[in-house]
DNA sequence: CAAATAAAATTGGATGAACCAATTTTTAAA
DNA sequence: TTTAAAAATTGGTTCATCCAATTTTATTTG
């Protein structure tokens, strides 16, 4: 997988036969096969009896499986931009709906999550999961299953991206302040203000992604 | 994988031991192990030597796709409304982006799909899958992985919903005409017109859902 | 009787030999 | 040179066997 990701193995290239790999990697054929089978199901290689294994063309394995289970595509910067573009469209509307429909219970869980984020920020540690949880809580407050599920699905993607970008003290504080503002707008049932603040939050993220 | 998706195997449930599976499925342990290893790398099960294999807890499983796993949820009318609400927000923007970025290849596949729909409409048979494929082609034309994936996931839902509502000759013809207009807007690179037509299309769907 | 300990059974992890089936390469024949 | 047959290569599968971690059972001990 590493060799394919770095481009040392390019689409169309042949892999060494099982028996050779087993000898070189000092493992049995069965063990090698378990690994190769995983690569095959990830859509990275294809296998033909009698012929051997080859690295699949990228456009082929893109079609095969959704992005969420393709470990290679997630790290590409294009995907980060795609994800941001998607958020720009969905997130403000989500926040607006949350401000219109949130229950008291929704407010409670948001409060809990924000408190955890605040504690994490004191020590500059963790907070990535909690931060994503806040967005999930907003989606839940829309009372719409679809928004909730879409956010859940992209949850892991968000976490992985967050690990990749600079997430220093200043970023933390700015992000937390913006989240607090969004929370207050939802609490006070101000849909339009919530919409605007979510949009502003995303613009900030976009800028912070572009700056370094 | 199917048993886990349908919920027959729930998080925490134990899987039969390798040797038992091998006997029941009439395959060798090595073959069974290749399959189990794939499930493990998909994050669906976890394996502990001496203890056995268990279905992973939902919160541990970042790759799950909730809506697809809960087939019961789909039949509730609330979900149909939720889905429509989501489409109102995402689909016009998706169509707009498609009109801005579509390639000639995108146009080709849209043409093919629309032709298939037209043929289906002549006999009033099928056309549900083809219809969903048109929306998928639009998402693909955005050149954004996320839109494509979200559409892929949700249009298995749409297909199921379509089977449930009245899908008579008149509905077919109206829907097809609207799709043709949207296609032309994308073909002629008219983003705003594409946006407006997609919105109009959704309003029509909403009305047709409400009328009976 | 209850708890601690030891033994046995269970289960995943891994290996090597053997055979089959599809494909490719080599060799021999036309 | 072309064609056909044979051999070698390579993935697909099975089996028997062993190891290591865990769980279960039996035994001992206080």
mmCIF file of N, CA, C and O in Angstrom, chain A residues 30 33-34 37-38 41-42 62-63 65-69 73 78-79 81-83 85-86 89-90 93 97 101 142-147 149-150 152-154 156-157 159-160, chain B residues 30 33-34 37-38 41-42 62-67 73 76 78-79 81-83 85-86 89-90 93-94 97 101 105 140 142-150 153-154 157:
data_model
loop_
_atom_site.group_PDB
_atom_site.id
_atom_site.type_symbol
_atom_site.label_atom_id
_atom_site.label_comp_id
_atom_site.label_asym_id
_atom_site.label_seq_id
_atom_site.Cartn_x
_atom_site.Cartn_y
_atom_site.Cartn_z
ATOM 1 N N UNK A 30 0.259 -18.332 2.705
ATOM 2 C CA UNK A 30 -1.077 -18.040 3.233
ATOM 3 C C UNK A 30 -1.128 -16.644 3.840
ATOM 4 O O UNK A 30 -2.086 -15.893 3.627
ATOM 5 N N UNK A 33 -1.000 -14.061 1.145
ATOM 6 C CA UNK A 33 -2.284 -14.021 0.450
ATOM 7 C C UNK A 33 -3.329 -13.224 1.217
ATOM 8 O O UNK A 33 -4.136 -12.507 0.620
ATOM 9 N N UNK A 34 -3.337 -13.333 2.556
ATOM 10 C CA UNK A 34 -4.289 -12.557 3.347
ATOM 11 C C UNK A 34 -4.098 -11.060 3.097
ATOM 12 O O UNK A 34 -5.056 -10.312 2.937
ATOM 13 N N UNK A 37 -5.112 -10.093 -0.523
ATOM 14 C CA UNK A 37 -6.567 -10.111 -0.677
ATOM 15 C C UNK A 37 -7.176 -8.811 -0.155
ATOM 16 O O UNK A 37 -8.147 -8.299 -0.716
ATOM 17 N N UNK A 38 -6.596 -8.287 0.911
ATOM 18 C CA UNK A 38 -7.096 -7.013 1.451
ATOM 19 C C UNK A 38 -6.876 -5.894 0.432
ATOM 20 O O UNK A 38 -7.773 -5.103 0.140
ATOM 21 N N UNK A 41 -9.454 -6.089 -2.192
ATOM 22 C CA UNK A 41 -10.781 -5.611 -1.819
ATOM 23 C C UNK A 41 -10.802 -4.106 -1.603
ATOM 24 O O UNK A 41 -11.861 -3.483 -1.633
ATOM 25 N N UNK A 42 -9.652 -3.502 -1.375
ATOM 26 C CA UNK A 42 -9.573 -2.050 -1.329
ATOM 27 C C UNK A 42 -9.558 -1.470 -2.742
ATOM 28 O O UNK A 42 -9.550 -0.261 -2.926
ATOM 29 N N UNK A 62 -11.231 4.199 -8.050
ATOM 30 C CA UNK A 62 -12.086 5.273 -7.537
ATOM 31 C C UNK A 62 -13.552 4.898 -7.664
ATOM 32 O O UNK A 62 -14.355 5.185 -6.808
ATOM 33 N N UNK A 63 -13.881 4.259 -8.800
ATOM 34 C CA UNK A 63 -15.269 3.903 -9.034
ATOM 35 C C UNK A 63 -15.724 2.765 -8.121
ATOM 36 O O UNK A 63 -16.872 2.681 -7.754
ATOM 37 N N UNK A 65 -15.197 1.840 -4.968
ATOM 38 C CA UNK A 65 -15.687 1.987 -3.605
ATOM 39 C C UNK A 65 -15.778 3.440 -3.205
ATOM 40 O O UNK A 65 -15.037 4.275 -3.690
ATOM 41 N N UNK A 66 -16.697 3.738 -2.295
ATOM 42 C CA UNK A 66 -16.817 5.106 -1.815
ATOM 43 C C UNK A 66 -15.520 5.588 -1.175
ATOM 44 O O UNK A 66 -14.723 4.802 -0.693
ATOM 45 N N UNK A 67 -15.376 6.869 -1.216
ATOM 46 C CA UNK A 67 -14.186 7.523 -0.690
ATOM 47 C C UNK A 67 -13.888 7.142 0.752
ATOM 48 O O UNK A 67 -12.735 7.052 1.149
ATOM 49 N N UNK A 68 -14.949 6.898 1.496
ATOM 50 C CA UNK A 68 -14.769 6.754 2.939
ATOM 51 C C UNK A 68 -13.990 5.508 3.310
ATOM 52 O O UNK A 68 -13.439 5.421 4.395
ATOM 53 N N UNK A 69 -13.959 4.548 2.404
ATOM 54 C CA UNK A 69 -13.204 3.357 2.767
ATOM 55 C C UNK A 69 -12.003 3.193 1.878
ATOM 56 O O UNK A 69 -11.387 2.152 1.845
ATOM 57 N N UNK A 73 -7.103 7.915 -0.880
ATOM 58 C CA UNK A 73 -7.621 9.174 -1.401
ATOM 59 C C UNK A 73 -7.781 10.226 -0.317
ATOM 60 O O UNK A 73 -7.725 11.407 -0.583
ATOM 61 N N UNK A 78 -6.689 17.402 -2.658
ATOM 62 C CA UNK A 78 -7.897 17.647 -3.442
ATOM 63 C C UNK A 78 -9.144 17.255 -2.657
ATOM 64 O O UNK A 78 -10.163 17.938 -2.694
ATOM 65 N N UNK A 79 -9.007 16.135 -1.925
ATOM 66 C CA UNK A 79 -10.156 15.659 -1.163
ATOM 67 C C UNK A 79 -10.490 16.625 -0.039
ATOM 68 O O UNK A 79 -11.656 16.855 0.277
ATOM 69 N N UNK A 81 -10.105 19.822 -0.137
ATOM 70 C CA UNK A 81 -10.831 20.920 -0.783
ATOM 71 C C UNK A 81 -12.254 20.512 -1.141
ATOM 72 O O UNK A 81 -13.198 21.283 -0.953
ATOM 73 N N UNK A 82 -12.407 19.294 -1.654
ATOM 74 C CA UNK A 82 -13.742 18.797 -1.982
ATOM 75 C C UNK A 82 -14.630 18.794 -0.756
ATOM 76 O O UNK A 82 -15.793 19.193 -0.801
ATOM 77 N N UNK A 83 -14.056 18.323 0.337
ATOM 78 C CA UNK A 83 -14.814 18.231 1.572
ATOM 79 C C UNK A 83 -15.238 19.613 2.051
ATOM 80 O O UNK A 83 -16.371 19.819 2.490
ATOM 81 N N UNK A 85 -15.664 22.260 0.206
ATOM 82 C CA UNK A 85 -16.699 22.753 -0.706
ATOM 83 C C UNK A 85 -18.060 22.202 -0.323
ATOM 84 O O UNK A 85 -19.063 22.931 -0.316
ATOM 85 N N UNK A 86 -18.075 20.922 0.032
ATOM 86 C CA UNK A 86 -19.324 20.279 0.458
ATOM 87 C C UNK A 86 -19.854 20.915 1.742
ATOM 88 O O UNK A 86 -21.051 21.203 1.867
ATOM 89 N N UNK A 89 -21.748 24.183 1.495
ATOM 90 C CA UNK A 89 -23.121 24.092 1.021
ATOM 91 C C UNK A 89 -24.052 23.545 2.099
ATOM 92 O O UNK A 89 -25.154 24.035 2.288
ATOM 93 N N UNK A 90 -23.566 22.538 2.817
ATOM 94 C CA UNK A 90 -24.456 21.834 3.744
ATOM 95 C C UNK A 90 -24.477 22.449 5.139
ATOM 96 O O UNK A 90 -25.533 22.564 5.767
ATOM 97 N N UNK A 93 -26.772 25.602 6.209
ATOM 98 C CA UNK A 93 -28.180 25.202 6.232
ATOM 99 C C UNK A 93 -28.466 24.292 7.424
ATOM 100 O O UNK A 93 -29.517 24.380 8.051
ATOM 101 N N UNK A 97 -31.174 25.087 10.373
ATOM 102 C CA UNK A 97 -32.233 24.171 10.785
ATOM 103 C C UNK A 97 -32.132 23.842 12.265
ATOM 104 O O UNK A 97 -33.137 23.726 12.961
ATOM 105 N N UNK A 101 -35.008 24.186 15.232
ATOM 106 C CA UNK A 101 -35.671 22.994 15.774
ATOM 107 C C UNK A 101 -35.031 22.395 17.025
ATOM 108 O O UNK A 101 -35.509 21.392 17.538
ATOM 109 N N UNK A 142 -31.059 19.164 14.083
ATOM 110 C CA UNK A 142 -31.947 19.437 12.948
ATOM 111 C C UNK A 142 -33.162 18.526 12.972
ATOM 112 O O UNK A 142 -34.136 18.769 12.274
ATOM 113 N N UNK A 143 -33.099 17.464 13.774
ATOM 114 C CA UNK A 143 -34.167 16.462 13.854
ATOM 115 C C UNK A 143 -34.379 15.774 12.508
ATOM 116 O O UNK A 143 -35.473 15.266 12.235
ATOM 117 N N UNK A 144 -33.337 15.804 11.685
ATOM 118 C CA UNK A 144 -33.429 15.183 10.357
ATOM 119 C C UNK A 144 -32.369 14.077 10.264
ATOM 120 O O UNK A 144 -31.174 14.338 10.348
ATOM 121 N N UNK A 145 -32.873 12.854 10.084
ATOM 122 C CA UNK A 145 -31.967 11.705 10.071
ATOM 123 C C UNK A 145 -30.864 11.849 9.045
ATOM 124 O O UNK A 145 -29.730 11.424 9.266
ATOM 125 N N UNK A 146 -31.193 12.394 7.890
ATOM 126 C CA UNK A 146 -30.229 12.440 6.791
ATOM 127 C C UNK A 146 -29.028 13.310 7.154
ATOM 128 O O UNK A 146 -27.881 12.912 6.958
ATOM 129 N N UNK A 147 -29.306 14.486 7.688
ATOM 130 C CA UNK A 147 -28.219 15.379 8.076
ATOM 131 C C UNK A 147 -27.326 14.715 9.121
ATOM 132 O O UNK A 147 -26.107 14.829 9.097
ATOM 133 N N UNK A 149 -26.885 11.491 9.609
ATOM 134 C CA UNK A 149 -26.109 10.393 9.049
ATOM 135 C C UNK A 149 -24.967 10.898 8.182
ATOM 136 O O UNK A 149 -23.852 10.380 8.247
ATOM 137 N N UNK A 150 -25.243 11.893 7.367
ATOM 138 C CA UNK A 150 -24.187 12.432 6.515
ATOM 139 C C UNK A 150 -23.044 12.968 7.370
ATOM 140 O O UNK A 150 -21.866 12.737 7.078
ATOM 141 N N UNK A 152 -22.335 12.030 10.403
ATOM 142 C CA UNK A 152 -21.679 10.877 11.031
ATOM 143 C C UNK A 152 -20.669 10.237 10.095
ATOM 144 O O UNK A 152 -19.539 9.924 10.482
ATOM 145 N N UNK A 153 -21.083 10.090 8.844
ATOM 146 C CA UNK A 153 -20.210 9.458 7.870
ATOM 147 C C UNK A 153 -18.936 10.273 7.662
ATOM 148 O O UNK A 153 -17.835 9.736 7.580
ATOM 149 N N UNK A 154 -19.099 11.593 7.637
ATOM 150 C CA UNK A 154 -17.941 12.433 7.360
ATOM 151 C C UNK A 154 -17.115 12.760 8.587
ATOM 152 O O UNK A 154 -16.077 13.391 8.518
ATOM 153 N N UNK A 156 -15.343 10.798 10.515
ATOM 154 C CA UNK A 156 -14.006 10.209 10.541
ATOM 155 C C UNK A 156 -13.087 10.955 9.590
ATOM 156 O O UNK A 156 -11.907 11.168 9.870
ATOM 157 N N UNK A 157 -13.663 11.396 8.479
ATOM 158 C CA UNK A 157 -12.887 12.157 7.502
ATOM 159 C C UNK A 157 -12.395 13.453 8.133
ATOM 160 O O UNK A 157 -11.228 13.824 8.025
ATOM 161 N N UNK A 159 -11.958 14.121 11.256
ATOM 162 C CA UNK A 159 -10.932 13.872 12.269
ATOM 163 C C UNK A 159 -9.569 13.663 11.635
ATOM 164 O O UNK A 159 -8.557 14.171 12.102
ATOM 165 N N UNK A 160 -9.562 12.909 10.516
ATOM 166 C CA UNK A 160 -8.285 12.640 9.877
ATOM 167 C C UNK A 160 -7.677 13.900 9.284
ATOM 168 O O UNK A 160 -6.471 14.105 9.323
ATOM 169 N N UNK B 30 -7.755 -21.599 5.565
ATOM 170 C CA UNK B 30 -6.990 -20.526 4.916
ATOM 171 C C UNK B 30 -7.904 -19.607 4.121
ATOM 172 O O UNK B 30 -7.781 -18.375 4.183
ATOM 173 N N UNK B 33 -10.023 -17.549 6.425
ATOM 174 C CA UNK B 33 -9.205 -16.513 7.054
ATOM 175 C C UNK B 33 -8.998 -15.314 6.126
ATOM 176 O O UNK B 33 -8.997 -14.167 6.585
ATOM 177 N N UNK B 34 -8.839 -15.574 4.823
ATOM 178 C CA UNK B 34 -8.689 -14.459 3.882
ATOM 179 C C UNK B 34 -9.907 -13.541 3.944
ATOM 180 O O UNK B 34 -9.793 -12.323 3.973
ATOM 181 N N UNK B 37 -10.154 -11.658 7.329
ATOM 182 C CA UNK B 37 -9.146 -10.604 7.402
ATOM 183 C C UNK B 37 -9.619 -9.344 6.678
ATOM 184 O O UNK B 37 -9.346 -8.224 7.107
ATOM 185 N N UNK B 38 -10.332 -9.548 5.583
ATOM 186 C CA UNK B 38 -10.872 -8.396 4.852
ATOM 187 C C UNK B 38 -11.893 -7.663 5.718
ATOM 188 O O UNK B 38 -11.838 -6.442 5.856
ATOM 189 N N UNK B 41 -10.145 -5.562 8.218
ATOM 190 C CA UNK B 41 -9.568 -4.327 7.697
ATOM 191 C C UNK B 41 -10.631 -3.328 7.275
ATOM 192 O O UNK B 41 -10.354 -2.150 7.163
ATOM 193 N N UNK B 42 -11.837 -3.798 7.025
ATOM 194 C CA UNK B 42 -12.936 -2.876 6.773
ATOM 195 C C UNK B 42 -13.475 -2.301 8.088
ATOM 196 O O UNK B 42 -14.357 -1.460 8.094
ATOM 197 N N UNK B 62 -15.765 3.494 12.251
ATOM 198 C CA UNK B 62 -15.857 4.803 11.600
ATOM 199 C C UNK B 62 -16.412 4.699 10.190
ATOM 200 O O UNK B 62 -16.856 5.671 9.618
ATOM 201 N N UNK B 63 -16.357 3.507 9.638
ATOM 202 C CA UNK B 63 -16.691 3.396 8.220
ATOM 203 C C UNK B 63 -18.150 3.028 7.977
ATOM 204 O O UNK B 63 -18.549 2.813 6.861
ATOM 205 N N UNK B 64 -18.951 2.958 9.002
ATOM 206 C CA UNK B 64 -20.306 2.474 8.823
ATOM 207 C C UNK B 64 -21.148 3.477 8.037
ATOM 208 O O UNK B 64 -20.884 4.653 8.035
ATOM 209 N N UNK B 65 -22.126 2.963 7.395
ATOM 210 C CA UNK B 65 -23.050 3.801 6.646
ATOM 211 C C UNK B 65 -24.454 3.584 7.197
ATOM 212 O O UNK B 65 -25.171 2.703 6.757
ATOM 213 N N UNK B 66 -24.854 4.422 8.149
ATOM 214 C CA UNK B 66 -26.037 4.160 8.955
ATOM 215 C C UNK B 66 -27.309 3.899 8.155
ATOM 216 O O UNK B 66 -28.027 2.967 8.431
ATOM 217 N N UNK B 67 -27.582 4.742 7.161
ATOM 218 C CA UNK B 67 -28.852 4.603 6.460
ATOM 219 C C UNK B 67 -28.957 3.284 5.731
ATOM 220 O O UNK B 67 -30.025 2.700 5.630
ATOM 221 N N UNK B 73 -35.816 1.848 8.674
ATOM 222 C CA UNK B 73 -35.991 3.291 8.797
ATOM 223 C C UNK B 73 -36.533 3.889 7.508
ATOM 224 O O UNK B 73 -37.282 4.863 7.521
ATOM 225 N N UNK B 76 -40.339 4.648 6.812
ATOM 226 C CA UNK B 76 -41.094 5.666 7.530
ATOM 227 C C UNK B 76 -41.210 6.927 6.676
ATOM 228 O O UNK B 76 -40.261 7.364 6.060
ATOM 229 N N UNK B 78 -41.471 9.891 7.526
ATOM 230 C CA UNK B 78 -40.638 10.977 8.025
ATOM 231 C C UNK B 78 -39.291 11.010 7.302
ATOM 232 O O UNK B 78 -38.765 12.073 6.983
ATOM 233 N N UNK B 79 -38.754 9.811 7.050
ATOM 234 C CA UNK B 79 -37.454 9.743 6.388
ATOM 235 C C UNK B 79 -37.550 10.260 4.957
ATOM 236 O O UNK B 79 -36.639 10.908 4.456
ATOM 237 N N UNK B 81 -39.524 12.628 3.947
ATOM 238 C CA UNK B 81 -39.510 14.083 4.061
ATOM 239 C C UNK B 81 -38.117 14.605 4.387
ATOM 240 O O UNK B 81 -37.674 15.613 3.840
ATOM 241 N N UNK B 82 -37.430 13.899 5.301
ATOM 242 C CA UNK B 82 -36.068 14.301 5.659
ATOM 243 C C UNK B 82 -35.168 14.286 4.429
ATOM 244 O O UNK B 82 -34.374 15.198 4.210
ATOM 245 N N UNK B 83 -35.335 13.237 3.662
ATOM 246 C CA UNK B 83 -34.516 13.088 2.474
ATOM 247 C C UNK B 83 -34.781 14.214 1.482
ATOM 248 O O UNK B 83 -33.859 14.793 0.900
ATOM 249 N N UNK B 85 -35.890 17.193 2.180
ATOM 250 C CA UNK B 85 -35.322 18.421 2.749
ATOM 251 C C UNK B 85 -33.830 18.512 2.450
ATOM 252 O O UNK B 85 -33.316 19.573 2.085
ATOM 253 N N UNK B 86 -33.176 17.375 2.589
ATOM 254 C CA UNK B 86 -31.737 17.332 2.321
ATOM 255 C C UNK B 86 -31.462 17.617 0.845
ATOM 256 O O UNK B 86 -30.560 18.385 0.509
ATOM 257 N N UNK B 89 -31.458 21.204 -0.310
ATOM 258 C CA UNK B 89 -30.269 21.989 0.018
ATOM 259 C C UNK B 89 -29.086 21.616 -0.870
ATOM 260 O O UNK B 89 -28.354 22.473 -1.348
ATOM 261 N N UNK B 90 -28.918 20.321 -1.106
ATOM 262 C CA UNK B 90 -27.706 19.874 -1.797
ATOM 263 C C UNK B 90 -27.854 19.857 -3.319
ATOM 264 O O UNK B 90 -26.933 20.238 -4.037
ATOM 265 N N UNK B 93 -27.308 23.059 -5.685
ATOM 266 C CA UNK B 93 -25.886 23.422 -5.697
ATOM 267 C C UNK B 93 -25.075 22.408 -6.496
ATOM 268 O O UNK B 93 -24.151 22.766 -7.225
ATOM 269 N N UNK B 94 -25.424 21.136 -6.333
ATOM 270 C CA UNK B 94 -24.733 20.094 -7.092
ATOM 271 C C UNK B 94 -24.916 20.313 -8.590
ATOM 272 O O UNK B 94 -23.953 20.254 -9.363
ATOM 273 N N UNK B 97 -22.846 23.257 -9.787
ATOM 274 C CA UNK B 97 -21.434 22.902 -9.941
ATOM 275 C C UNK B 97 -21.212 22.047 -11.188
ATOM 276 O O UNK B 97 -20.219 22.205 -11.899
ATOM 277 N N UNK B 101 -18.593 22.624 -14.336
ATOM 278 C CA UNK B 101 -17.382 21.805 -14.463
ATOM 279 C C UNK B 101 -17.525 20.575 -15.342
ATOM 280 O O UNK B 101 -16.568 19.824 -15.514
ATOM 281 N N UNK B 105 -17.127 14.038 -21.481
ATOM 282 C CA UNK B 105 -17.406 12.653 -21.110
ATOM 283 C C UNK B 105 -18.644 12.567 -20.213
ATOM 284 O O UNK B 105 -19.458 11.652 -20.352
ATOM 285 N N UNK B 140 -21.347 13.268 -10.422
ATOM 286 C CA UNK B 140 -20.023 12.958 -10.944
ATOM 287 C C UNK B 140 -19.445 14.143 -11.707
ATOM 288 O O UNK B 140 -18.250 14.403 -11.666
ATOM 289 N N UNK B 142 -19.647 17.145 -11.033
ATOM 290 C CA UNK B 142 -19.109 18.204 -10.165
ATOM 291 C C UNK B 142 -17.607 18.060 -9.980
ATOM 292 O O UNK B 142 -16.942 18.967 -9.514
ATOM 293 N N UNK B 143 -17.085 16.893 -10.325
ATOM 294 C CA UNK B 143 -15.657 16.595 -10.151
ATOM 295 C C UNK B 143 -15.273 16.643 -8.671
ATOM 296 O O UNK B 143 -14.116 16.889 -8.340
ATOM 297 N N UNK B 144 -16.268 16.444 -7.818
ATOM 298 C CA UNK B 144 -16.018 16.475 -6.364
ATOM 299 C C UNK B 144 -16.405 15.119 -5.774
ATOM 300 O O UNK B 144 -17.574 14.704 -5.840
ATOM 301 N N UNK B 145 -15.399 14.448 -5.203
ATOM 302 C CA UNK B 145 -15.619 13.096 -4.682
ATOM 303 C C UNK B 145 -16.744 13.034 -3.668
ATOM 304 O O UNK B 145 -17.490 12.067 -3.610
ATOM 305 N N UNK B 146 -16.836 14.043 -2.828
ATOM 306 C CA UNK B 146 -17.794 13.988 -1.735
ATOM 307 C C UNK B 146 -19.221 13.983 -2.251
ATOM 308 O O UNK B 146 -20.048 13.175 -1.818
ATOM 309 N N UNK B 147 -19.507 14.871 -3.197
ATOM 310 C CA UNK B 147 -20.849 14.909 -3.770
ATOM 311 C C UNK B 147 -21.198 13.573 -4.401
ATOM 312 O O UNK B 147 -22.311 13.076 -4.273
ATOM 313 N N UNK B 148 -20.212 13.008 -5.073
ATOM 314 C CA UNK B 148 -20.429 11.729 -5.741
ATOM 315 C C UNK B 148 -20.757 10.643 -4.710
ATOM 316 O O UNK B 148 -21.715 9.883 -4.881
ATOM 317 N N UNK B 149 -19.981 10.602 -3.640
ATOM 318 C CA UNK B 149 -20.185 9.558 -2.643
ATOM 319 C C UNK B 149 -21.517 9.714 -1.927
ATOM 320 O O UNK B 149 -22.245 8.747 -1.723
ATOM 321 N N UNK B 150 -21.819 10.949 -1.533
ATOM 322 C CA UNK B 150 -23.075 11.184 -0.830
ATOM 323 C C UNK B 150 -24.254 10.799 -1.716
ATOM 324 O O UNK B 150 -25.210 10.163 -1.270
ATOM 325 N N UNK B 153 -24.578 6.982 -1.987
ATOM 326 C CA UNK B 153 -25.168 6.380 -0.802
ATOM 327 C C UNK B 153 -26.668 6.625 -0.740
ATOM 328 O O UNK B 153 -27.452 5.736 -0.442
ATOM 329 N N UNK B 154 -27.068 7.856 -1.087
ATOM 330 C CA UNK B 154 -28.469 8.196 -0.870
ATOM 331 C C UNK B 154 -29.384 7.769 -2.002
ATOM 332 O O UNK B 154 -30.598 7.743 -1.850
ATOM 333 N N UNK B 157 -31.293 4.736 -1.472
ATOM 334 C CA UNK B 157 -32.503 5.095 -0.722
ATOM 335 C C UNK B 157 -33.600 5.554 -1.665
ATOM 336 O O UNK B 157 -34.746 5.131 -1.560
#
